[in-house]
Amino acid sequence: LDALLRVGQLRVEPFEVVARPTIAGSPHFQQMTWSALEVTGLAPAGGVDRTGSAPSTACCAFTNVATGGPTTQRNELAVGVLSMRSNDPDVQIAAATGWEQPHVWQDGQSAGNPHSLVWRIVVAPEVVTHTWTHEVPTRGASAILATFRGLDPG
C-alpha cells in the first residue's frame, strides 16, 4: 500500500449506492449513515487486524477512537468512521492531521446524520488512534476504527 501511494497508483473512483430503508407499515423513514471506500492490495479473508470504538457521547467538541492493541505488521490500512446526531446545519467536522477524509457530511439539520470517513496507511506497528474535532453534538457522537493487513507486510 505504501508503495502504491508513492507512485500514485492508489485512486478513488466515484460510484453510487441507493438505499431506502423504511419500517413496514410506518410512514416514517429511517436514517442511515454510511460511506464506502474501495482499495486493492489488502489481505484476503481474515484481513482485519485491530478494531476500536468510541461510545456515543454528547459532551465534547471532539471524538477519539483507538484500536485495542498495536497493529501486527507494517503497511496496514486504517479506516475510521464518525457518526453524529445533531440539529446543527454545520457541525464543522475536521479530521486529524495525516489522515485523508474522502467523505464528510456536515449538515445535521436538513438531511442525514453528520458523519466522516477517514483513512491512512500505518507504516509501522502501532496502536492506531484518530481524533475528530467538531461542534458539541446536540444528541451524541460515536466512532469506530479498524485496520486491515496489506498483502505485503513490507
C-alpha positions as CSV (number, residue, x, y, z in Angstrom):
1,L,0.0,0.0,0.0
2,D,2.8,2.4,0.9
3,A,4.5,1.8,-2.5
4,L,1.2,2.3,-4.3
5,L,0.7,5.7,-2.6
6,R,4.2,6.9,-3.6
7,V,3.8,6.1,-7.3
8,G,0.2,7.5,-7.4
9,Q,-1.5,4.2,-8.3
10,L,-4.0,4.4,-5.4
11,R,-7.1,6.2,-6.6
12,V,-10.6,6.8,-5.5
13,E,-13.3,6.5,-8.1
14,P,-16.9,7.6,-7.5
15,F,-19.9,5.2,-7.6
16,E,-23.4,5.3,-6.4
17,V,-25.3,3.1,-4.0
18,V,-29.0,3.7,-3.3
19,A,-30.9,2.6,-0.1
20,R,-34.4,3.4,1.0
21,P,-34.8,1.9,4.5
22,T,-38.4,2.0,5.9
23,I,-40.3,0.2,8.6
24,A,-43.1,-2.0,7.3
25,G,-46.4,-0.2,7.7
26,S,-44.8,3.0,9.0
27,P,-44.8,6.3,7.2
28,H,-41.5,7.2,8.9
29,F,-38.2,7.0,7.1
30,Q,-35.2,5.7,8.9
31,Q,-31.8,7.5,8.6
32,M,-28.8,5.5,7.6
33,T,-25.3,6.9,7.7
34,W,-22.6,5.2,5.6
35,S,-19.6,5.7,3.4
36,A,-17.7,3.4,1.1
37,L,-14.0,3.1,0.2
38,E,-12.6,0.7,-2.4
39,V,-9.0,-0.3,-2.2
40,T,-6.7,-3.0,-3.6
41,G,-3.6,-4.7,-2.1
42,L,-5.3,-5.9,1.2
43,A,-5.0,-9.4,2.5
44,P,-7.9,-11.6,1.6
45,A,-10.1,-13.3,4.2
46,G,-9.0,-12.5,7.7
47,G,-7.5,-9.2,6.8
48,V,-9.0,-7.2,9.7
49,D,-6.2,-6.8,12.3
50,R,-7.3,-4.4,15.0
51,T,-10.5,-2.6,15.9
52,G,-11.7,0.1,18.3
53,S,-14.9,2.0,19.1
54,A,-15.9,5.1,21.0
55,P,-19.3,5.0,22.6
56,S,-21.9,7.8,22.0
57,T,-21.4,10.9,24.0
58,A,-22.9,14.4,23.7
59,C,-20.4,16.2,26.0
60,C,-17.4,17.2,23.9
61,A,-16.1,19.1,20.9
62,F,-14.1,16.0,19.8
63,T,-14.4,12.3,19.4
64,N,-11.4,10.0,19.9
65,V,-11.2,6.3,19.0
66,A,-8.2,3.9,19.3
67,T,-7.5,0.3,18.4
68,G,-7.4,-2.2,21.3
69,G,-3.8,-3.0,20.6
70,P,-0.9,-2.4,18.2
71,T,-1.1,-3.4,14.6
72,T,0.7,-6.7,13.9
73,Q,2.6,-5.6,10.7
74,R,3.7,-2.7,8.6
75,N,1.6,-1.3,5.7
76,E,-1.8,-1.7,7.1
77,L,-4.8,0.4,6.1
78,A,-6.6,2.2,8.9
79,V,-10.2,3.3,8.4
80,G,-12.3,5.3,10.8
81,V,-15.9,6.4,10.7
82,L,-17.6,9.1,12.9
83,S,-21.3,9.4,13.1
84,M,-23.1,12.2,14.9
85,R,-26.7,13.2,15.8
86,S,-27.1,17.0,15.8
87,N,-29.6,19.6,14.8
88,D,-26.8,21.9,13.7
89,P,-26.6,22.8,10.0
90,D,-22.7,22.8,10.1
91,V,-21.1,20.7,12.8
92,Q,-17.6,21.6,11.5
93,I,-16.1,18.0,11.5
94,A,-12.4,18.1,10.9
95,A,-10.0,15.1,10.6
96,A,-6.7,14.8,12.4
97,T,-3.5,15.8,10.6
98,G,-2.1,13.0,8.5
99,W,-5.4,11.4,7.7
100,E,-7.3,11.6,4.4
101,Q,-11.0,12.5,4.7
102,P,-12.6,11.5,1.3
103,H,-16.2,11.8,2.6
104,V,-17.7,14.2,5.2
105,W,-21.3,15.3,5.7
106,Q,-21.6,18.4,7.9
107,D,-25.4,19.2,7.9
108,G,-27.4,17.7,10.7
109,Q,-30.4,19.9,10.2
110,S,-31.8,19.3,6.8
111,A,-30.9,15.7,5.8
112,G,-28.9,12.8,7.2
113,N,-26.7,12.5,10.2
114,P,-23.3,14.3,10.1
115,H,-20.5,11.8,9.5
116,S,-16.9,11.4,8.4
117,L,-14.8,8.6,6.8
118,V,-11.1,8.9,7.3
119,W,-8.1,6.7,6.3
120,R,-4.3,6.5,6.5
121,I,-1.6,4.0,5.9
122,V,0.1,2.6,9.1
123,V,3.7,2.3,8.1
124,A,4.9,0.6,11.3
125,P,3.1,-1.4,14.1
126,E,1.3,0.9,16.5
127,V,-1.9,1.5,18.5
128,V,-3.8,3.5,15.9
129,T,-5.8,6.5,17.2
130,H,-7.9,9.2,15.5
131,T,-9.5,12.3,16.9
132,W,-12.1,14.3,15.1
133,T,-12.9,17.8,16.2
134,H,-16.4,19.1,15.7
135,E,-19.1,21.2,17.4
136,V,-20.6,19.7,20.5
137,P,-23.4,17.4,19.2
138,T,-27.0,18.0,20.4
139,R,-27.7,14.3,20.7
140,G,-24.3,12.4,20.5
141,A,-21.3,11.3,18.5
142,S,-19.6,7.9,18.3
143,A,-16.9,6.4,16.2
144,I,-15.3,3.1,15.0
145,L,-11.8,2.3,13.7
146,A,-10.4,-0.8,12.0
147,T,-7.0,-1.7,10.5
148,F,-6.6,-4.1,7.5
149,R,-3.5,-6.1,6.7
150,G,-1.8,-5.5,3.4
151,L,-0.8,-8.4,1.2
152,D,2.8,-7.4,1.6
153,P,3.8,-6.6,5.2
154,G,6.9,-4.8,3.9
